[in-house]
CSV table of C-alpha atoms and ligand atoms in Angstrom, one decimal:
chain,number,residue,atom,x,y,z
C,1,MET,CA,-11.5,-12.6,-13.7
C,2,ASN,CA,-12.1,-12.5,-9.9
C,3,ALA,CA,-9.3,-10.1,-8.8
C,4,GLN,CA,-9.6,-7.8,-5.7
C,5,LEU,CA,-9.2,-4.2,-5.8
C,6,SER,CA,-8.4,-1.9,-3.1
C,7,TYR,CA,-7.1,2.1,-2.8
C,8,GLU,CA,-5.0,3.8,-0.3
C,9,PHE,CA,-5.3,7.1,0.9
C,10,PHE,CA,-3.3,9.5,3.0
C,11,PRO,CA,-5.2,11.5,5.8
C,12,PRO,CA,-5.5,15.0,4.8
C,13,LYS,CA,-4.3,17.6,6.7
C,14,THR,CA,-6.9,20.3,6.0
C,15,ALA,CA,-10.8,20.8,6.0
C,16,LEU,CA,-10.8,21.3,2.5
C,17,GLY,CA,-8.4,18.0,2.0
C,18,ARG,CA,-10.9,15.9,3.8
C,19,GLU,CA,-14.0,17.4,2.3
C,20,LYS,CA,-12.7,16.5,-1.1
C,21,LEU,CA,-11.5,13.3,-0.1
C,22,LEU,CA,-15.3,12.7,1.0
C,23,THR,CA,-17.6,13.9,-1.4
C,24,GLU,CA,-15.5,13.7,-4.6
C,25,VAL,CA,-12.7,11.3,-4.7
C,26,LEU,CA,-14.0,8.6,-2.5
C,27,PRO,CA,-17.5,8.4,-4.1
C,28,LYS,CA,-16.0,8.1,-7.6
C,29,LEU,CA,-13.6,5.3,-6.7
C,30,ALA,CA,-16.5,3.6,-4.6
C,31,GLU,CA,-18.4,3.0,-8.2
C,32,THR,CA,-15.4,0.8,-9.0
C,33,CYS,CA,-16.3,-1.7,-5.8
C,34,PRO,CA,-13.1,-1.9,-4.1
C,35,ALA,CA,-13.0,-4.5,-1.5
C,36,TYR,CA,-11.6,-2.0,0.9
C,37,VAL,CA,-9.9,1.3,1.2
C,38,SER,CA,-7.0,2.3,3.6
C,39,VAL,CA,-5.5,5.2,5.3
C,40,THR,CA,-1.8,5.4,5.9
C,41,TYR,CA,-0.3,6.4,9.7
C,42,GLY,CA,2.9,8.6,10.1
C,43,ALA,CA,5.2,6.4,12.0
C,44,GLY,CA,5.4,7.3,15.6
C,45,GLY,CA,2.1,8.6,15.6
C,46,SER,CA,2.6,11.8,13.6
C,47,THR,CA,-0.8,11.6,11.6
C,48,ARG,CA,-2.5,9.9,14.7
C,49,ASP,CA,-5.6,12.2,15.1
C,50,ASN,CA,-5.9,12.4,11.2
C,51,THR,CA,-5.8,8.9,10.5
C,52,MET,CA,-8.2,8.1,13.0
C,53,GLY,CA,-10.2,11.0,11.7
C,54,THR,CA,-10.3,9.9,8.1
C,55,VAL,CA,-11.0,6.3,9.0
C,56,LYS,CA,-13.9,7.1,11.0
C,57,ASP,CA,-15.5,9.2,8.4
C,58,ILE,CA,-15.0,6.9,5.8
C,59,HIS,CA,-16.1,3.8,7.9
C,60,ALA,CA,-19.4,5.7,8.3
C,61,THR,CA,-20.0,5.6,4.5
C,62,GLY,CA,-20.1,1.8,4.9
C,63,ILE,CA,-16.9,1.1,2.9
C,64,PRO,CA,-14.8,-0.9,4.4
C,65,VAL,CA,-11.6,0.8,5.6
C,66,ALA,CA,-8.3,-0.3,7.0
C,67,PRO,CA,-6.2,2.1,8.8
C,68,HIS,CA,-2.5,1.8,8.3
C,69,LEU,CA,-0.5,0.7,12.0
C,70,SER,CA,3.1,1.8,11.6
C,71,PHE,CA,4.3,1.5,15.1
C,72,GLY,CA,7.7,3.6,14.7
C,73,THR,CA,8.4,4.3,17.9
C,74,ASP,CA,4.9,3.9,19.3
C,75,SER,CA,4.5,2.0,22.8
C,76,GLU,CA,2.7,-1.2,23.1
C,77,GLU,CA,0.0,0.8,25.0
C,78,THR,CA,-0.4,3.2,22.2
C,79,ILE,CA,-1.1,0.6,19.7
C,80,ARG,CA,-3.0,-1.5,22.2
C,81,GLU,CA,-5.4,1.9,22.7
C,82,LEU,CA,-5.7,2.4,18.8
C,83,LEU,CA,-6.8,-1.3,17.8
C,84,LEU,CA,-9.3,-1.6,20.8
C,85,HIS,CA,-10.6,1.8,19.2
C,86,TYR,CA,-10.7,0.3,15.7
C,87,GLN,CA,-12.6,-2.8,16.7
C,88,SER,CA,-15.0,-1.0,19.1
C,89,ILE,CA,-16.2,1.5,16.4
C,90,GLY,CA,-16.5,-1.9,13.8
C,91,VAL,CA,-13.3,-1.4,11.9
C,92,ALA,CA,-12.4,-5.2,10.7
C,93,ARG,CA,-8.8,-4.8,8.8
C,94,VAL,CA,-5.6,-3.3,9.6
C,95,VAL,CA,-2.4,-2.8,7.4
C,96,ALA,CA,0.6,-3.3,10.0
C,97,LEU,CA,3.9,-2.0,9.4
C,98,ARG,CA,6.8,-1.0,11.2
C,99,GLY,CA,7.0,2.5,9.7
C,100,ASP,CA,10.1,4.8,9.2
C,101,LEU,CA,11.5,6.7,11.9
C,102,PRO,CA,12.4,10.5,11.6
C,103,SER,CA,16.2,10.4,11.7
C,104,GLY,CA,17.2,11.0,15.6
C,105,ALA,CA,14.1,9.7,16.4
C,106,GLY,CA,14.8,7.8,20.1
C,107,GLY,CA,13.4,4.6,20.6
C,108,SER,CA,11.0,4.1,23.7
C,109,GLN,CA,9.4,1.1,21.3
C,110,GLN,CA,9.2,-2.1,22.6
C,111,LEU,CA,8.3,-3.5,19.2
C,112,VAL,CA,11.1,-3.9,16.5
C,113,PHE,CA,9.9,-5.5,13.5
C,114,ALA,CA,6.5,-5.9,11.6
C,115,ASN,CA,6.5,-9.3,12.6
C,116,GLU,CA,6.1,-8.3,16.3
C,117,LEU,CA,3.1,-6.2,15.5
C,118,VAL,CA,1.2,-8.7,13.7
C,119,GLU,CA,1.8,-11.0,16.5
C,120,PHE,CA,0.6,-8.0,19.2
C,121,ILE,CA,-2.5,-7.6,17.2
C,122,ARG,CA,-3.4,-11.4,17.0
C,123,GLN,CA,-2.4,-11.6,20.9
C,124,GLU,CA,-4.6,-8.7,21.9
C,125,THR,CA,-7.4,-8.9,19.4
C,126,GLY,CA,-7.3,-12.8,18.3
C,127,GLU,CA,-8.7,-12.9,14.7
C,128,HIS,CA,-10.8,-9.9,14.6
C,129,PHE,CA,-8.8,-7.8,12.0
C,130,THR,CA,-7.8,-9.1,8.6
C,131,ILE,CA,-4.2,-8.3,8.6
C,132,GLU,CA,-2.1,-7.0,5.7
C,133,VAL,CA,1.4,-6.4,5.6
C,134,ALA,CA,4.3,-4.9,3.2
C,135,ALA,CA,6.3,-6.8,0.7
C,136,TYR,CA,8.8,-5.6,-1.2
C,137,PRO,CA,9.5,-6.9,-4.8
C,138,GLU,CA,12.7,-4.8,-5.4
C,139,ILE,CA,13.6,-5.5,-1.8
C,140,HIS,CA,13.6,-3.3,1.5
C,141,PRO,CA,16.4,-0.9,1.4
C,142,GLU,CA,17.6,-2.1,5.0
C,143,ALA,CA,17.4,-6.4,4.2
C,144,LYS,CA,20.4,-7.9,4.3
C,145,SER,CA,19.9,-9.5,0.9
C,146,TYR,CA,16.8,-10.7,-1.4
C,147,GLU,CA,16.4,-14.3,0.1
C,148,VAL,CA,16.4,-12.6,4.0
C,149,ASP,CA,13.8,-10.4,3.2
C,150,ILE,CA,11.7,-12.6,1.7
C,151,ILE,CA,12.2,-15.0,5.1
C,152,ASN,CA,11.2,-11.7,6.8
C,153,LEU,CA,8.0,-11.3,4.9
C,154,LYS,CA,7.2,-15.2,5.4
C,155,ARG,CA,7.6,-14.2,9.6
C,156,LYS,CA,5.0,-11.6,9.2
C,157,LEU,CA,2.7,-13.9,7.4
C,158,ASP,CA,3.3,-16.9,9.5
C,159,ALA,CA,2.8,-14.5,12.5
C,160,GLY,CA,-1.1,-14.4,11.4
C,161,ALA,CA,-1.0,-12.1,8.7
C,162,ASP,CA,-3.6,-12.3,5.9
C,163,ALA,CA,-2.0,-11.0,2.6
C,164,ALA,CA,0.6,-8.6,1.6
C,165,ILE,CA,0.6,-5.4,-0.4
C,166,THR,CA,3.7,-4.3,-2.3
C,167,GLN,CA,5.7,-1.5,-2.2
C,168,TYR,CA,5.0,0.2,-5.7
C,169,PHE,CA,7.4,-0.9,-8.8
C,170,PHE,CA,7.3,-0.4,-12.6
C,171,SER,CA,8.8,-4.0,-13.6
C,172,ALA,CA,6.2,-6.4,-14.0
C,173,ASP,CA,9.2,-8.9,-14.1
C,174,ALA,CA,10.1,-7.7,-10.6
C,175,TYR,CA,6.9,-8.7,-9.3
C,176,LEU,CA,6.3,-11.9,-11.1
C,177,GLU,CA,10.1,-13.5,-9.7
C,178,PHE,CA,9.5,-12.2,-6.4
C,179,VAL,CA,6.4,-14.0,-6.1
C,180,LYS,CA,7.8,-17.0,-7.7
C,181,THR,CA,10.7,-16.8,-5.0
C,182,CYS,CA,8.1,-16.4,-2.2
C,183,ARG,CA,6.1,-19.5,-3.2
C,184,GLU,CA,9.5,-21.5,-3.2
C,185,TYR,CA,10.3,-20.3,0.3
C,186,GLY,CA,6.7,-21.6,1.3
C,187,ILE,CA,4.6,-18.3,1.1
C,188,THR,CA,1.1,-19.1,0.0
C,189,LYS,CA,-0.6,-16.3,1.1
C,190,PRO,CA,-1.6,-13.5,-1.5
C,191,ILE,CA,0.6,-10.9,-2.5
C,192,TYR,CA,-1.3,-7.4,-4.1
C,193,PRO,CA,0.9,-5.6,-6.2
C,194,GLY,CA,0.7,-1.7,-4.9
C,195,ILE,CA,0.7,0.4,-7.9
C,196,MET,CA,1.4,4.2,-8.3
C,197,PRO,CA,0.0,6.0,-11.0
C,198,ILE,CA,2.1,8.6,-12.9
C,199,THR,CA,1.3,12.0,-12.8
C,200,ASN,CA,4.1,14.0,-11.8
C,201,TYR,CA,7.6,13.3,-12.7
C,202,ASP,CA,9.4,15.2,-10.1
C,203,ASN,CA,7.1,14.0,-7.2
C,204,LEU,CA,7.3,10.4,-8.3
C,205,ALA,CA,11.5,10.8,-8.6
C,206,ARG,CA,11.3,12.0,-5.0
C,207,PHE,CA,9.0,9.6,-3.7
C,208,SER,CA,11.1,6.6,-5.4
C,209,ARG,CA,14.4,7.9,-4.2
C,210,ASN,CA,12.8,7.8,-0.6
C,211,CYS,CA,11.4,4.4,-0.4
C,212,GLY,CA,13.8,2.8,-2.7
C,213,ALA,CA,11.4,2.0,-5.6
C,214,ASP,CA,13.4,1.6,-8.9
C,215,ILE,CA,12.5,3.9,-11.9
C,216,PRO,CA,13.9,1.8,-14.9
C,217,ARG,CA,16.5,4.3,-16.7
C,218,TRP,CA,14.8,4.5,-19.8
C,219,LEU,CA,11.1,5.3,-18.1
C,220,ASP,CA,12.9,8.0,-16.1
C,221,LYS,CA,14.5,9.4,-19.2
C,222,LYS,CA,11.0,9.1,-20.8
C,223,LEU,CA,9.2,11.0,-18.5
C,224,SER,CA,11.5,13.9,-17.5
C,225,GLY,CA,11.4,14.4,-21.2
C,226,PHE,CA,7.8,15.5,-21.3
C,227,GLY,CA,9.0,18.5,-19.4
C,228,ASP,CA,6.4,20.7,-18.7
C,229,ASN,CA,3.8,19.0,-21.0
C,230,ILE,CA,2.1,17.0,-18.0
C,231,ASP,CA,-0.9,16.1,-20.3
C,232,ALA,CA,1.0,13.9,-22.4
C,233,LEU,CA,3.0,12.6,-19.3
C,234,LYS,CA,-0.3,11.8,-17.9
C,235,ALA,CA,-1.4,10.1,-21.4
C,236,PHE,CA,1.7,8.0,-21.4
C,237,GLY,CA,1.5,7.5,-17.7
C,238,GLN,CA,-2.1,5.8,-17.9
C,239,ASP,CA,-1.1,3.5,-20.9
C,240,PHE,CA,2.1,2.7,-19.3
C,241,ILE,CA,0.3,1.7,-15.6
C,242,THR,CA,-2.5,-0.3,-17.5
C,243,ASP,CA,0.0,-2.3,-19.4
C,244,LEU,CA,1.7,-3.1,-16.3
C,245,CYS,CA,-1.5,-3.9,-14.3
C,246,LYS,CA,-2.8,-6.3,-17.2
C,247,ARG,CA,0.8,-7.9,-17.5
C,248,LEU,CA,0.7,-8.6,-13.4
C,249,LEU,CA,-3.2,-9.7,-13.5
C,250,GLU,CA,-2.3,-12.0,-16.6
C,251,GLY,CA,0.8,-13.4,-14.5
C,252,GLY,CA,-1.5,-14.2,-11.6
C,253,ALA,CA,-1.7,-11.2,-9.5
C,254,PRO,CA,-4.8,-11.7,-7.1
C,255,GLY,CA,-5.5,-8.2,-7.6
C,256,ILE,CA,-4.2,-4.3,-7.6
C,257,HIS,CA,-4.2,-1.9,-4.8
C,258,PHE,CA,-3.2,1.4,-6.1
C,259,TYR,CA,-1.7,4.2,-4.5
C,260,THR,CA,-4.2,7.0,-5.1
C,261,MET,CA,-2.5,9.9,-3.7
C,262,ASN,CA,-5.7,11.2,-2.9
C,263,GLN,CA,-7.0,11.7,-6.5
C,264,ALA,CA,-9.9,9.8,-8.2
C,265,GLU,CA,-7.9,10.3,-11.6
C,266,PRO,CA,-6.1,8.6,-13.5
C,267,VAL,CA,-7.0,5.5,-10.9
C,268,VAL,CA,-10.8,5.5,-12.5
C,269,SER,CA,-9.9,5.7,-15.9
C,270,ILE,CA,-7.1,2.6,-15.5
C,271,VAL,CA,-9.6,0.7,-13.6
C,272,SER,CA,-12.5,1.4,-16.2
C,273,GLU,CA,-10.1,0.3,-19.0
C,274,LEU,CA,-9.2,-3.0,-17.1
C,275,LYS,CA,-12.9,-3.6,-16.5
C,276,GLN,CA,-13.6,-3.2,-20.1
C,277,ALA,CA,-10.9,-5.5,-21.1
C,278,GLY,CA,-12.6,-7.9,-19.0
C,279,TYR,CA,-10.4,-7.8,-15.4
C,280,PHE,CA,-12.5,-7.3,-12.4
C,281,ALA,CA,-15.3,-9.0,-14.1
C,282,ASN,CA,-17.3,-10.3,-11.2
C,283,GLN,CA,-17.6,-6.9,-9.3
V,1,FAD,P1,9.5,-4.9,8.8
V,1,FAD,O1,8.9,-6.0,8.1
V,1,FAD,O2,9.7,-4.6,9.9
V,1,FAD,O3,11.0,-4.8,7.8
V,1,FAD,C1,11.8,-3.7,7.8
V,1,FAD,C2,13.2,-4.3,7.4
V,1,FAD,O4,13.8,-5.1,8.5
V,1,FAD,C3,13.1,-5.0,6.4
V,1,FAD,O5,14.6,-4.8,5.8
V,1,FAD,C4,13.4,-6.5,6.8
V,1,FAD,O6,14.2,-7.3,5.7
V,1,FAD,C5,13.6,-6.7,8.0
V,1,FAD,N1,13.1,-7.3,9.2
V,1,FAD,C6,12.1,-7.7,9.0
V,1,FAD,N2,11.5,-8.5,10.1
V,1,FAD,C7,12.8,-9.0,10.6
V,1,FAD,C8,13.2,-9.8,12.0
V,1,FAD,N3,12.6,-10.0,12.5
V,1,FAD,N4,14.5,-9.6,11.8
V,1,FAD,C9,15.9,-8.8,11.5
V,1,FAD,N5,15.3,-8.4,10.4
V,1,FAD,C10,13.8,-8.1,9.8
V,1,FAD,N6,5.2,3.9,6.3
V,1,FAD,C11,4.4,4.7,7.3
V,1,FAD,O7,5.4,5.4,8.1
V,1,FAD,N7,3.0,4.9,7.5
V,1,FAD,C12,2.4,4.0,6.2
V,1,FAD,O8,1.2,4.1,6.6
V,1,FAD,C13,2.9,3.3,5.1
V,1,FAD,N8,2.2,2.1,4.6
V,1,FAD,C14,2.8,1.4,4.0
V,1,FAD,C15,2.2,0.8,2.7
V,1,FAD,C16,2.6,-0.2,2.4
V,1,FAD,C17,1.8,-1.3,1.3
V,1,FAD,C18,3.9,-0.4,2.2
V,1,FAD,C19,5.0,-1.5,1.1
V,1,FAD,C20,4.8,0.3,2.6
V,1,FAD,C21,4.2,1.5,3.6
V,1,FAD,N9,5.0,1.8,4.3
V,1,FAD,C22,4.5,2.8,5.3
V,1,FAD,C23,6.5,2.2,4.4
V,1,FAD,C24,7.2,1.2,5.5
V,1,FAD,O9,6.6,1.4,7.0
V,1,FAD,C25,8.7,1.2,5.2
V,1,FAD,O10,8.8,0.5,4.2
V,1,FAD,C26,9.2,0.4,6.8
V,1,FAD,O11,10.5,0.9,6.3
V,1,FAD,C27,9.3,-1.1,6.3
V,1,FAD,O12,8.1,-1.1,7.2
V,1,FAD,P2,7.7,-2.9,7.5
V,1,FAD,O13,6.3,-3.3,7.8
V,1,FAD,O14,8.4,-3.6,5.8
V,1,FAD,O15,8.7,-3.4,7.9
């Protein structure tokens, strides 16, 4: 199966974190031959220098890297500068996002929705960048309805984005139904499932509340039931996520984008199990 792998990192805040990412995590993940890795960006520029630095470091290793551009309150001028910087150093793809604004953040921004960012990128840099955008199988928390969110995804793709990466989710049915509906609405471009490994219940519960990802009740009970038994939680999490990936790939997903949380494990183990089972066979 010729499916695509990609990995997401956040920009480390410390020299130690950067060292670990570049000398341990990245080399281990690189052995699995990802198509690219991406680096998040704090909406409104909160991680601007760290994101640019991390992107530059990864780019120097030769691994294709895609900075996230979550514009938040960034002005068009700031976004233009970032785009031209990335273009000048040879970065060839970006993930284009609106971002979430910190509460009370003022609005000097001229762009409002991510489809406008995609238009802006195409206007400023033509076809230079491959552009990924965000999709929400469980629907974006602010969306007016299931259908309206899909229409808004279509706007981003019609504006010139090449593919979408989803928010993480734990229900294969949520993704498969979402993709089916997207196709009914005329979306033909690839929609890569974004997958979050399970390694820590408290963190996962907190992230999920913040981004509107649903942890099904049975799974929430099961995970919280492991209590301090982290090894048991990780072993269960690895099996669960590997099975989820298999169901998605069997159902036609064009690949998997892993939210690595800057850890090589358990992603490396999950991917190696998927490879042994015949997925990602050509890589
Ligand atoms: P949009 O596509 O603009 O959508 C936002 C909301 O507005 C949705 O409810 C949508 O239905 C609606 N909408 C969209 N277009 C229109 C329109 N033209 N008219 C009316 N309504 C519209 N956040 C960060 O801060 N940094 C990151 O690095 C980051 N990386 C991410 C990576 C992925 C793969 C994903 C899935 C999310 C990421 N996020 C990141 C979170 C993201 O920024 C938030 O989910 C944000 O709330 C929405 O961003 P968006 O690009 O999907 O926005």
